[in-house]
PDB file of C-alpha atoms in Angstrom:
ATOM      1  CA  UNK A 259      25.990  -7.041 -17.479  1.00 89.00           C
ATOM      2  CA  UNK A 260      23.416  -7.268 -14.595  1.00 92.00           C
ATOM      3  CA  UNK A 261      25.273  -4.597 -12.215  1.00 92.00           C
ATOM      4  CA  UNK A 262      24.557  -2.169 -15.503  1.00 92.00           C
ATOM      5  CA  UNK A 263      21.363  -2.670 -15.915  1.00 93.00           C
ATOM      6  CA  UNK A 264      20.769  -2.337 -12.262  1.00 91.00           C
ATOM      7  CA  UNK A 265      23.285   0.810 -11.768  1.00 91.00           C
ATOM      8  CA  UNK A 266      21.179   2.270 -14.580  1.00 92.00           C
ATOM      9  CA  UNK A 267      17.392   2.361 -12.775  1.00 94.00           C
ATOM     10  CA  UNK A 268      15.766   5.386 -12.690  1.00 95.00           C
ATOM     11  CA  UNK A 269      15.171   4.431  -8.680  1.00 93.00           C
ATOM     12  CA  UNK A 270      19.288   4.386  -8.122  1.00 94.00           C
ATOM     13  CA  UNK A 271      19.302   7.407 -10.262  1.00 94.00           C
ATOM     14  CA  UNK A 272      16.684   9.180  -7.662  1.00 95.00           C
ATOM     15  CA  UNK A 273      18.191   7.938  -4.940  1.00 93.00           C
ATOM     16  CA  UNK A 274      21.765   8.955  -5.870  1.00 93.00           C
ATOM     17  CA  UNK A 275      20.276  12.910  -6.827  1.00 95.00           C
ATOM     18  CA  UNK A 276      18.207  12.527  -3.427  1.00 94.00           C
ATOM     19  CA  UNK A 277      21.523  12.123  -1.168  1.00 94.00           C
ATOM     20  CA  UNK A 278      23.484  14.613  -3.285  1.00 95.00           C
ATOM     21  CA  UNK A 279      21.079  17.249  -3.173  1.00 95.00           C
ATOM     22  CA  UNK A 280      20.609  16.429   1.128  1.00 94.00           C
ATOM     23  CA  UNK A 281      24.817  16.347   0.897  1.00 95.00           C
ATOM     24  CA  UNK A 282      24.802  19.958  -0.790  1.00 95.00           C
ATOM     25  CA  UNK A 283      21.826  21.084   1.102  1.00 94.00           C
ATOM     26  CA  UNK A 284      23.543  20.586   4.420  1.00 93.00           C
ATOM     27  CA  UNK A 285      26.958  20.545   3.891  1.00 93.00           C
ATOM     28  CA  UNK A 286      27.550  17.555   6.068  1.00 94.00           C
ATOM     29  CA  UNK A 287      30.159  14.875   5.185  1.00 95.00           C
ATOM     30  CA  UNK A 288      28.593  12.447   2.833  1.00 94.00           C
ATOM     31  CA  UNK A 289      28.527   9.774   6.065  1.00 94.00           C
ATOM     32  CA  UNK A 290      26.868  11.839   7.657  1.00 95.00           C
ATOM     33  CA  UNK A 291      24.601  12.680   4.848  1.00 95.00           C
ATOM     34  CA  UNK A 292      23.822   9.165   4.687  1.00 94.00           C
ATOM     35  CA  UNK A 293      23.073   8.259   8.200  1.00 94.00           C
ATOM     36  CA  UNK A 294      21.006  11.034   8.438  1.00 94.00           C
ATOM     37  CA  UNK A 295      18.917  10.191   5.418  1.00 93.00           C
ATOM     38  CA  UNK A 296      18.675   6.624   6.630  1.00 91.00           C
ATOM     39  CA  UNK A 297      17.085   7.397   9.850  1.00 91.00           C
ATOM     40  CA  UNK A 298      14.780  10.081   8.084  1.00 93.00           C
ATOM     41  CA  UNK A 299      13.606   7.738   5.635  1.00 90.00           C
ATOM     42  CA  UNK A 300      12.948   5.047   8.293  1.00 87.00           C
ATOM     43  CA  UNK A 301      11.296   7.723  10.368  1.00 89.00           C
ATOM     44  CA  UNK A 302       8.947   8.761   7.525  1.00 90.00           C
ATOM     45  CA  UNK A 303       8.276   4.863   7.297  1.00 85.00           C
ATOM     46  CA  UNK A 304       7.791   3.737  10.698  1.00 87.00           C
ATOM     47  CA  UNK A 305       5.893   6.304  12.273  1.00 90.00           C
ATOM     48  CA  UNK A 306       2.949   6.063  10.369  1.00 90.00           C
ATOM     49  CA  UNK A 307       3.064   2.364  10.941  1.00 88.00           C
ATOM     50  CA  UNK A 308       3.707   2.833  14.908  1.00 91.00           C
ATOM     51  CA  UNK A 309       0.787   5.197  14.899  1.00 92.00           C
ATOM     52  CA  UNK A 310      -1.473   2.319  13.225  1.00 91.00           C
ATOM     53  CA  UNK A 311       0.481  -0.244  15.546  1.00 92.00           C
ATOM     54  CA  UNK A 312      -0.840   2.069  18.773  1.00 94.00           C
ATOM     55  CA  UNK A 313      -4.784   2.455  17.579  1.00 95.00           C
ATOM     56  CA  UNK A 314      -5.218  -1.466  16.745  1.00 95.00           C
ATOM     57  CA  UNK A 315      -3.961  -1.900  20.587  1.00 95.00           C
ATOM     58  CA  UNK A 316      -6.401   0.700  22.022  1.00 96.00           C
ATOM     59  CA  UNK A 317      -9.423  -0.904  20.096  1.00 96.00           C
ATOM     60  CA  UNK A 318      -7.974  -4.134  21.286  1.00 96.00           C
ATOM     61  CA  UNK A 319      -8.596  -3.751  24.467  1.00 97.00           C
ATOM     62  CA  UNK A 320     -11.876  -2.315  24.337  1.00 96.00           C
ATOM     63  CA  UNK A 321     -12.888  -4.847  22.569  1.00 96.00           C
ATOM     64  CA  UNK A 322     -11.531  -7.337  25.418  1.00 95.00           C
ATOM     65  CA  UNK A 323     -13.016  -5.164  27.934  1.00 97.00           C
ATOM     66  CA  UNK A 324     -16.605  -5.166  26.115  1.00 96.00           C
ATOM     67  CA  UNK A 325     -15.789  -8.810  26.046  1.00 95.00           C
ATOM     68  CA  UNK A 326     -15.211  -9.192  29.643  1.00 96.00           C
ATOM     69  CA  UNK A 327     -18.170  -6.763  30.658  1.00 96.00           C
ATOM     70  CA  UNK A 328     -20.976  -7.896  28.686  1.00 95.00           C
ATOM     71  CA  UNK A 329     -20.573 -10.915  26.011  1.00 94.00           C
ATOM     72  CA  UNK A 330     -18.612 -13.605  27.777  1.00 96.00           C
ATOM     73  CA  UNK A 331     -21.065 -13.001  31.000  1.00 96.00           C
ATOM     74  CA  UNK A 332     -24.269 -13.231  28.950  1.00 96.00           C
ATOM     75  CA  UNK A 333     -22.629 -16.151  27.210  1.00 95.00           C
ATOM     76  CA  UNK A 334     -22.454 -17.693  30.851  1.00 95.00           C
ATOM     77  CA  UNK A 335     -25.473 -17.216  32.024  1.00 95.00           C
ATOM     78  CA  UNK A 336     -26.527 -18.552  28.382  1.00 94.00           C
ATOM     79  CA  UNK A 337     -24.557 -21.374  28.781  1.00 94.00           C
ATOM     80  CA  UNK A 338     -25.831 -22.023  32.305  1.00 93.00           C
ATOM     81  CA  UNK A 339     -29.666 -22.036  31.067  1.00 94.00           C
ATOM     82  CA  UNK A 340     -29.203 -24.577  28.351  1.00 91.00           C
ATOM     83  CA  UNK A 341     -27.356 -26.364  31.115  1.00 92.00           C
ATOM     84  CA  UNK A 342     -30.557 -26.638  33.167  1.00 92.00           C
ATOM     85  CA  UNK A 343     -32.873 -26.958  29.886  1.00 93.00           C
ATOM     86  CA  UNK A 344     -31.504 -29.792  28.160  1.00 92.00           C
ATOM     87  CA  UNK A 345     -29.381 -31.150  30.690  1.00 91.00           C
ATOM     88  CA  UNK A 346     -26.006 -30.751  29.001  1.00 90.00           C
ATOM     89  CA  UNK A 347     -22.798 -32.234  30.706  1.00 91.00           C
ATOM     90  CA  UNK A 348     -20.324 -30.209  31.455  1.00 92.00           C
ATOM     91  CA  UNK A 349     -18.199 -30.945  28.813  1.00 93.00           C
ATOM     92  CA  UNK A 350     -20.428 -29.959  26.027  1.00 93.00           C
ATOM     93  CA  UNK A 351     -21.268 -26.652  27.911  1.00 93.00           C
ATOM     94  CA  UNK A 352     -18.026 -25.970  28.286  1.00 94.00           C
ATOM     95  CA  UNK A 353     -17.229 -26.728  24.486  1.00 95.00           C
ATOM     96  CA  UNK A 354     -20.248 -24.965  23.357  1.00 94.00           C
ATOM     97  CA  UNK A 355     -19.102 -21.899  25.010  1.00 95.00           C
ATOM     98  CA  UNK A 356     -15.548 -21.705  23.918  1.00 96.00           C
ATOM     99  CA  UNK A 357     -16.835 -22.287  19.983  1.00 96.00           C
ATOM    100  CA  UNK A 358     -19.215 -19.315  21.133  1.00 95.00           C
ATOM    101  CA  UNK A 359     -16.885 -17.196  22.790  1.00 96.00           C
ATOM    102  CA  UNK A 360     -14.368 -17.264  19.861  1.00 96.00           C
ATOM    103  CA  UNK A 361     -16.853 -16.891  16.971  1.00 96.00           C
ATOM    104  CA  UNK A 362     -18.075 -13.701  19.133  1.00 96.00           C
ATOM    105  CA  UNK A 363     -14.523 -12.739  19.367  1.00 96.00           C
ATOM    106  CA  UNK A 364     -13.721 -13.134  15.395  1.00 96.00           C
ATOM    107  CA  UNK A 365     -16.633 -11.099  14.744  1.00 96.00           C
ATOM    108  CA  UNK A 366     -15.589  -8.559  17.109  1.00 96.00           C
ATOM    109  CA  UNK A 367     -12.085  -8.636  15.683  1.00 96.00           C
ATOM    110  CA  UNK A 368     -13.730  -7.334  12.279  1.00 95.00           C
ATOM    111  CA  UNK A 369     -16.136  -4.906  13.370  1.00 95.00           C
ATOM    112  CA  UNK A 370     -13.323  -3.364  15.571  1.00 95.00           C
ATOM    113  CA  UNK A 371     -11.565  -3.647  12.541  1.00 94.00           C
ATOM    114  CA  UNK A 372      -7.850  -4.802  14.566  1.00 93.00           C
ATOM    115  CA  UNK A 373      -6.406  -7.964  13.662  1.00 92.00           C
ATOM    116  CA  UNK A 374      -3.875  -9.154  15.682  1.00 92.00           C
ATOM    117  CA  UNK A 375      -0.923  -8.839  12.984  1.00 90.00           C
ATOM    118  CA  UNK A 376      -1.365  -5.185  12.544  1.00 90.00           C
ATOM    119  CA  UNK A 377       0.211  -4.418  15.974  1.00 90.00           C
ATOM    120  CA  UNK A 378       3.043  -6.518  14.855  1.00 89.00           C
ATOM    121  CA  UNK A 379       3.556  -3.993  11.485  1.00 85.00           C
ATOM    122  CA  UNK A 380       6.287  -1.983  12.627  1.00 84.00           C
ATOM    123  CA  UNK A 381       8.761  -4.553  13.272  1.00 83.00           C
ATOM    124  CA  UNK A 382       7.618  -6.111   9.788  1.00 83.00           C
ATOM    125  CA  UNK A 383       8.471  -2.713   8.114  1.00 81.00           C
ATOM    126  CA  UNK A 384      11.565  -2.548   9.655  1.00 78.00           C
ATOM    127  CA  UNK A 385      13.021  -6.116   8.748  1.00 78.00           C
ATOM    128  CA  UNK A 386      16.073  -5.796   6.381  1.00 74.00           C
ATOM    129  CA  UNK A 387      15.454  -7.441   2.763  1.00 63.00           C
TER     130      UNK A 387
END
């Protein structure tokens, strides 16, 4: 039957030796000797992951405060003189930055190397299957 074939995977088998060796090791009731492996083995997970989670947001916002300090007011003043030289409406200038401003942005995004889903990884980790 299925529940065989599955009882008889060398992962149960590790897993079952892992919390009987942690059970003898300690002493502690085998509830306890599960709840405690539980949170170590999520700890072991999700701190790398947090860690990972934390950089991404630092470079984030230096890349948002480069943004702010030098691109997006060089884009403006870019903007402005193609404004006076070909006599652009508003509109387009406003268009033509925006398509600027996020294709600057993207590029950033890679050099920086922190994509927007990576600060998200730690709850994605931690989402029961």
């Amino acid at each position: 039957s299925l529940y065989s074939k599955l009882v008889a995977l060398p992962p149960v088998h590790f897993i079952e030796d892992s919390l009987a060796h942690v059970h003898d090791l300690t002493g502690i009731p085998w509830y306890g000797t599960i709840v405690m492996s539980t949170a170590a083995l999520r700890l072991i997970i999700s701190l790398p992951a947090q860690t990972t989670s934390q950089k991404v947001a630092n470079k984030r916002f230096l890349l948002y405060k480069e943004m702010q300090e030098e691109v997006i007011p060089a884009l403006k003043r870019a903007t402005d003189k193609q404004v006076y030289l070909n006599k652009w409406s508003k509109e387009k200038a406003k268009t033509s930055f925006n398509r600027v401003a996020n294709q600057v942005r993207s590029e950033k995004v890679i050099e920086y190397n922190c994509h927007i889903s990576k600060l998200f990884l730690p709850l994605y980790i931690q989402i029961p299957f």
